[in-house]
């Protein structure tokens, strides 16, 4: 498993925490070219979980994420 | 070998454990663009194993997984 | 999470710090083939954040960055 | 070099050991989209080696493997 | 951030040091398929920087580099 | 930089050492889809260097190598 620095003091982690708290819609672009939109449910060292409009959770592996963009 | 945090307390690991217990059908999208559907047999630090409808196990390497989505 | 050496003494980190200070426009090419242009807002061990012309921040994961090129 | 947990107690390592012992035919899908079929000769922390029908060994780097599927 | 062994005694690091010293033109092929040609300005644990003919520096992330080839 | 186990006792490292000693022609398939053929000049923790028929050395980064296949 690939592992990054999961330090809640880092901007990359804190900004996703804000997105979880505010339930803003985000767009996540994956290395596969897929774009996943929805609210962020949780994050951990391995993944960011996004709940799409159909209410289903998708566990996005960090190594597969190209970028995260807030839409609000 | 790429290695991630395999800590059973992490949401990303716990949620896959629930999928194993409940034998819910999941969709796993790979970095190759392949989509693998089936029930999760097991997970470890390197891989998630999915049993497809033909009963065959496919060992999906974690570094190749883009996302995991529960269908039930 | 993938982790690189985030040592502020390294040229790769220092040059991005200069780009943040000078707010020069950069082009970042991603592994997906996407090109993101804008000013760099911040960097940390996991990501480089670019503010595009529409004022929105895009968190670019380091593992997804192919190159960074200053345009000024 | 990317490195994963090469612990012979892990299911992902043990199942490949069984494939080596039984010389079952496997299909290995690579991140390039290539599919390699044959019997597994050996595995180590960096690679899985597959002997194709022409008797030639191909050293498949673990970071390039998307999945391993037994055909028997 | 992905990290490799940045040990100046390694051939892979020493040969790039020679390319910097001699300012030979190199071709660097990226995982995106892009080919970048120019003289190497510097290298560190995270990146190799190439100055193209237009005099602009491009910071190439090591994880995105497929190969480096000297043209002279 | 991505790093793998560079342990000369591992089969994946030893077999490449044999290829260097015997100067057998190998085919190396890269994640970009490129195929590089030639004799192996050296290997280290970060790269495998192949000398093509034109006598030029190409430093192939390990993270970009999908497989190595001996042709002789």
XYZ file of C-alpha atoms in Angstrom:
432
model
C 0.000 0.000 0.000
C 1.312 3.457 -0.864
C 1.446 5.785 2.090
C 1.636 9.580 2.332
C 2.058 11.866 5.280
C -1.309 11.831 7.081
C -0.617 14.731 9.373
C -3.703 16.740 10.243
C -1.560 19.868 10.418
C -0.760 19.705 6.689
C -2.778 22.019 4.393
C -3.676 19.093 2.084
C -5.260 17.221 5.002
C -6.818 20.258 6.709
C -8.508 21.502 3.545
C -10.153 18.134 2.999
C -11.270 18.216 6.664
C -12.972 21.571 5.918
C -14.668 20.047 2.886
C -15.994 17.227 5.119
C -17.258 19.691 7.756
C -18.943 22.004 5.225
C -20.179 19.211 2.937
C -19.235 21.290 -0.070
C -19.431 19.539 -3.415
C -16.033 18.570 -4.759
C -14.759 17.253 -8.026
C -12.097 14.592 -7.776
C -10.205 13.697 -10.926
C -8.739 10.209 -10.940
C -5.679 8.871 -12.741
C -8.070 6.750 -14.830
C -9.577 9.943 -16.221
C -12.796 9.461 -14.210
C -14.286 12.518 -12.519
C -16.159 11.842 -9.277
C -18.374 14.588 -7.831
C -20.056 14.683 -4.442
C -19.535 15.514 -0.784
C -16.540 14.115 1.089
C -17.598 11.632 3.828
C -14.221 10.897 5.377
C -10.502 10.681 4.668
C -7.733 8.544 6.088
C -4.132 7.707 5.186
C -5.193 5.474 2.267
C -8.326 7.005 0.792
C -10.827 9.829 0.448
C -14.474 8.739 0.461
C -16.964 10.686 -1.660
C -20.748 10.333 -1.446
C -22.262 10.922 -4.855
C -25.766 12.270 -5.492
C -27.168 8.718 -5.484
C -26.116 8.437 -1.812
C -23.492 5.774 -2.507
C -20.040 6.006 -1.013
C -17.058 5.594 -3.307
C -13.706 4.915 -1.649
C -11.122 6.731 -3.773
C -7.585 5.447 -3.236
C -5.122 8.313 -2.679
C -2.613 6.963 -5.164
C -5.316 7.200 -7.838
C -6.298 10.817 -7.139
C -4.944 13.438 -9.528
C -6.654 16.480 -8.004
C -9.406 17.666 -5.660
C -11.299 20.839 -6.522
C -13.992 22.504 -4.440
C -16.968 23.700 -6.477
C -18.506 26.003 -3.877
C 6.223 -3.518 -3.442
C 4.186 -0.414 -2.625
C 2.890 -0.361 0.898
C 0.060 1.583 2.543
C -1.054 1.807 6.131
C -2.799 -1.500 6.871
C -4.308 -0.483 10.156
C -7.622 -2.176 10.878
C -8.749 0.943 12.732
C -8.704 3.019 9.525
C -12.058 3.616 7.796
C -10.651 2.439 4.437
C -9.714 -0.931 5.962
C -12.783 -1.290 8.196
C -15.228 -0.611 5.377
C -13.662 -3.318 3.239
C -13.874 -5.658 6.259
C -17.642 -4.948 6.384
C -17.900 -5.724 2.684
C -16.172 -9.079 3.310
C -18.483 -9.895 6.233
C -21.681 -8.945 4.385
C -20.576 -10.326 0.998
C -22.060 -7.302 -0.697
C -21.305 -6.920 -4.378
C -18.680 -4.278 -5.057
C -17.354 -2.598 -8.135
C -13.619 -2.041 -8.204
C -12.240 0.272 -10.859
C -8.614 -0.367 -11.773
C -5.983 2.033 -13.094
C -6.077 0.043 -16.345
C -9.701 1.086 -16.806
C -10.958 -2.429 -16.007
C -14.004 -2.732 -13.761
C -14.137 -5.843 -11.586
C -17.413 -6.755 -9.864
C -18.011 -9.403 -7.225
C -17.830 -10.130 -3.517
C -14.649 -9.354 -1.571
C -12.945 -12.551 -0.292
C -10.098 -11.024 1.691
C -7.787 -8.026 1.934
C -4.240 -7.606 3.144
C -1.549 -4.930 2.955
C -0.863 -5.617 -0.740
C -4.156 -6.591 -2.316
C -7.937 -6.926 -2.235
C -9.285 -10.224 -3.562
C -12.613 -10.246 -5.394
C -14.577 -13.366 -6.299
C -16.445 -12.785 -9.527
C -19.714 -14.483 -10.514
C -17.755 -17.321 -12.150
C -16.400 -18.206 -8.697
C -12.802 -17.293 -9.619
C -10.700 -15.185 -7.296
C -8.907 -12.182 -8.736
C -6.111 -10.673 -6.637
C -6.287 -6.918 -7.222
C -3.077 -5.124 -6.309
C -3.767 -2.064 -4.119
C -1.549 0.209 -6.200
C -3.746 -0.588 -9.201
C -7.080 0.184 -7.509
C -8.676 3.526 -8.341
C -11.857 3.125 -6.326
C -14.107 0.655 -4.500
C -17.859 1.173 -4.602
C -20.500 -0.893 -2.820
C -23.538 -1.694 -4.964
C -25.874 -2.794 -2.200
C -0.234 7.918 0.728
C 2.942 8.280 -1.318
C 5.563 10.401 0.364
C 8.595 12.259 -1.008
C 11.311 14.155 0.744
C 9.709 17.426 1.870
C 12.904 19.169 2.797
C 12.798 22.932 2.285
C 16.489 22.862 1.430
C 15.906 20.823 -1.716
C 15.837 22.724 -5.036
C 12.497 21.123 -5.997
C 10.871 22.489 -2.834
C 12.676 25.865 -2.816
C 11.784 26.669 -6.417
C 8.097 26.053 -5.734
C 8.438 28.311 -2.647
C 9.755 31.061 -4.968
C 6.798 30.524 -7.283
C 4.439 30.965 -4.296
C 6.215 34.148 -3.168
C 6.308 35.712 -6.645
C 2.860 34.454 -7.695
C 4.232 33.656 -11.124
C 1.933 31.724 -13.420
C 2.900 28.079 -13.717
C 1.837 25.232 -15.908
C 1.483 21.896 -14.169
C 1.144 18.824 -16.344
C -0.617 15.915 -14.664
C -0.248 12.172 -15.274
C -3.819 12.236 -16.601
C -2.655 14.526 -19.403
C -4.451 17.527 -17.875
C -2.617 20.838 -17.859
C -3.415 23.152 -14.949
C -2.305 26.796 -15.130
C -2.373 29.402 -12.385
C -0.490 30.737 -9.382
C 0.736 28.365 -6.679
C -1.073 28.950 -3.337
C 0.803 26.485 -1.147
C 2.685 23.205 -1.145
C 3.106 20.471 1.434
C 4.422 16.900 1.499
C 1.339 15.543 -0.325
C 0.227 18.235 -2.747
C 0.765 21.492 -4.604
C -2.238 23.816 -4.673
C -2.826 25.980 -7.752
C -5.315 28.847 -7.965
C -6.659 29.091 -11.487
C -7.906 32.265 -13.152
C -11.433 31.605 -11.839
C -10.061 31.980 -8.291
C -10.684 28.328 -7.397
C -8.045 26.278 -5.649
C -7.154 22.889 -7.093
C -5.225 20.526 -4.837
C -2.833 18.633 -7.135
C -1.544 15.409 -5.604
C 2.253 15.130 -5.946
C 2.104 11.569 -7.234
C -0.025 12.833 -10.123
C 2.298 15.678 -11.166
C 4.489 15.065 -14.214
C 6.138 18.497 -14.364
C 5.979 22.095 -13.179
C 7.015 24.858 -15.556
C 7.192 28.555 -14.798
C 5.797 30.766 -17.555
C 7.309 34.052 -16.421
C 12.213 0.924 -6.181
C 8.679 0.591 -4.835
C 8.370 -1.874 -2.007
C 5.389 -3.712 -0.542
C 5.056 -5.950 2.459
C 6.722 -9.234 1.458
C 5.486 -11.249 4.375
C 4.934 -14.912 3.563
C 2.076 -14.991 6.055
C 0.002 -12.556 3.959
C -2.741 -14.070 1.764
C -1.457 -12.167 -1.295
C 1.970 -13.790 -0.925
C 0.732 -17.234 0.158
C -1.689 -17.569 -2.745
C 1.066 -16.834 -5.238
C 3.213 -19.442 -3.439
C 0.414 -21.976 -4.032
C 0.321 -21.009 -7.703
C 4.081 -21.648 -7.919
C 3.759 -25.026 -6.195
C 0.814 -26.193 -8.319
C 2.081 -24.631 -11.561
C -1.431 -23.517 -12.377
C -1.811 -21.208 -15.332
C -2.400 -17.612 -14.314
C -3.359 -14.474 -16.125
C -1.561 -11.348 -15.012
C -2.927 -8.030 -16.207
C -0.371 -5.226 -16.318
C -0.870 -1.471 -15.945
C 0.168 -1.181 -19.610
C -2.913 -3.193 -20.561
C -0.796 -6.251 -21.463
C -2.070 -9.645 -20.351
C 0.616 -12.237 -19.560
C -0.393 -15.895 -19.188
C 1.708 -18.780 -17.941
C 2.929 -20.561 -14.837
C 4.514 -18.587 -11.994
C 8.237 -19.430 -11.579
C 9.028 -17.347 -8.514
C 8.108 -14.207 -6.608
C 10.106 -11.818 -4.466
C 9.586 -8.369 -2.972
C 10.011 -6.642 -6.343
C 8.554 -8.951 -8.957
C 6.560 -12.004 -9.977
C 8.139 -14.117 -12.711
C 5.889 -15.886 -15.225
C 7.014 -18.550 -17.672
C 4.959 -18.309 -20.820
C 4.168 -21.205 -23.155
C 7.332 -20.466 -25.165
C 9.356 -21.333 -22.036
C 10.676 -17.796 -21.604
C 10.640 -16.111 -18.222
C 9.147 -12.641 -17.956
C 9.960 -10.664 -14.818
C 6.822 -8.665 -14.029
C 7.478 -5.726 -11.719
C 4.973 -5.627 -8.839
C 4.220 -1.940 -9.294
C 3.102 -2.742 -12.843
C 0.729 -5.577 -11.907
C -2.974 -4.757 -11.848
C -4.273 -8.212 -11.011
C -3.425 -11.921 -10.849
C -6.109 -14.451 -11.717
C -5.829 -18.229 -11.558
C -7.339 -20.023 -14.539
C -7.498 -23.492 -13.030
C 5.764 12.341 -2.104
C 7.426 9.281 -3.588
C 11.025 8.876 -2.563
C 13.908 6.929 -4.108
C 17.422 6.378 -2.944
C 19.222 9.684 -3.535
C 22.702 8.400 -2.967
C 25.354 10.191 -5.015
C 27.330 6.958 -5.219
C 24.609 5.249 -7.272
C 25.165 5.044 -11.052
C 21.688 6.504 -11.733
C 22.546 9.620 -9.708
C 26.190 9.908 -10.849
C 25.344 9.705 -14.539
C 22.845 12.534 -14.203
C 25.543 14.525 -12.342
C 27.809 14.013 -15.376
C 25.043 15.228 -17.662
C 24.725 18.387 -15.521
C 28.485 18.978 -15.589
C 28.835 18.449 -19.350
C 25.537 20.137 -20.262
C 24.876 17.417 -22.792
C 21.444 17.424 -24.375
C 19.192 14.730 -22.964
C 15.835 13.346 -23.893
C 13.543 12.574 -20.987
C 10.455 10.510 -21.684
C 7.630 11.033 -19.212
C 4.876 8.648 -18.137
C 2.425 11.002 -19.874
C 4.142 10.226 -23.174
C 5.723 13.695 -23.336
C 9.327 13.912 -24.443
C 11.352 16.764 -22.932
C 14.736 17.658 -24.456
C 17.363 20.011 -23.097
C 20.278 20.296 -20.702
C 19.912 19.131 -17.108
C 20.125 22.057 -14.627
C 19.952 20.152 -11.346
C 18.600 17.018 -9.693
C 17.455 16.266 -6.177
C 15.570 13.454 -4.428
C 12.234 14.525 -5.934
C 12.962 15.872 -9.395
C 15.274 16.414 -12.354
C 15.190 19.904 -13.835
C 15.685 20.341 -17.582
C 16.297 23.652 -19.330
C 14.774 23.538 -22.792
C 16.003 25.505 -25.799
C 13.700 28.423 -24.867
C 15.724 28.815 -21.646
C 12.823 27.803 -19.408
C 13.310 25.334 -16.588
C 10.913 22.417 -16.330
C 10.868 20.534 -13.030
C 10.291 16.883 -13.945
C 9.032 14.801 -11.030
C 11.016 11.558 -10.675
C 7.902 9.419 -10.338
C 6.830 10.684 -13.771
C 10.103 9.909 -15.558
C 10.176 6.769 -17.716
C 13.714 7.147 -19.053
C 16.653 9.510 -19.515
C 18.755 9.219 -22.662
C 21.850 11.198 -23.507
C 21.989 12.416 -27.096
C 25.653 13.284 -27.219
C 11.990 8.790 -5.567
C 10.301 5.408 -5.341
C 12.432 2.752 -3.738
C 12.309 -1.036 -3.864
C 14.300 -3.662 -2.078
C 17.737 -3.634 -3.735
C 19.006 -6.805 -2.176
C 21.431 -8.727 -4.379
C 20.112 -11.976 -2.919
C 16.662 -11.434 -4.433
C 15.876 -13.345 -7.654
C 14.708 -10.138 -9.381
C 18.106 -8.516 -8.750
C 20.215 -11.638 -9.364
C 18.613 -12.408 -12.699
C 19.318 -8.909 -13.962
C 22.926 -9.361 -12.735
C 23.128 -12.496 -14.909
C 21.788 -10.541 -17.870
C 24.540 -7.927 -17.322
C 27.245 -10.591 -17.091
C 26.067 -12.504 -20.167
C 25.124 -9.407 -22.179
C 22.020 -11.169 -23.400
C 19.553 -9.047 -25.322
C 16.531 -8.125 -23.256
C 13.220 -6.513 -23.991
C 12.016 -4.048 -21.402
C 8.412 -2.915 -21.618
C 7.741 0.474 -20.035
C 4.554 1.827 -18.468
C 4.412 4.296 -21.370
C 4.001 1.365 -23.746
C 7.544 1.810 -25.120
C 9.595 -1.322 -25.679
C 13.362 -0.927 -25.225
C 15.675 -3.687 -26.469
C 19.382 -4.082 -25.861
C 21.976 -5.357 -23.419
C 21.797 -4.351 -19.755
C 24.769 -2.140 -18.733
C 24.062 -1.775 -15.025
C 21.313 -1.699 -12.415
C 20.951 0.113 -9.118
C 18.156 0.810 -6.662
C 16.559 3.421 -8.946
C 17.119 2.279 -12.495
C 18.162 -0.342 -15.027
C 20.377 0.932 -17.847
C 20.041 -0.602 -21.316
C 22.447 -0.054 -24.192
C 20.572 -0.181 -27.457
C 22.021 -1.237 -30.799
C 23.080 2.365 -31.523
C 25.414 2.138 -28.502
C 23.487 4.719 -26.503
C 22.639 4.131 -22.858
C 19.062 4.642 -21.757
C 18.456 4.934 -18.010
C 15.108 3.225 -17.386
C 13.535 4.222 -14.085
C 12.369 1.169 -12.112
C 8.953 2.658 -11.372
C 8.385 2.900 -15.131
C 9.314 -0.712 -15.921
C 6.435 -3.127 -16.518
C 8.505 -6.194 -17.356
C 11.936 -7.495 -18.348
C 12.182 -10.421 -20.736
C 15.331 -12.175 -21.874
C 15.391 -12.965 -25.584
C 18.227 -15.448 -25.518
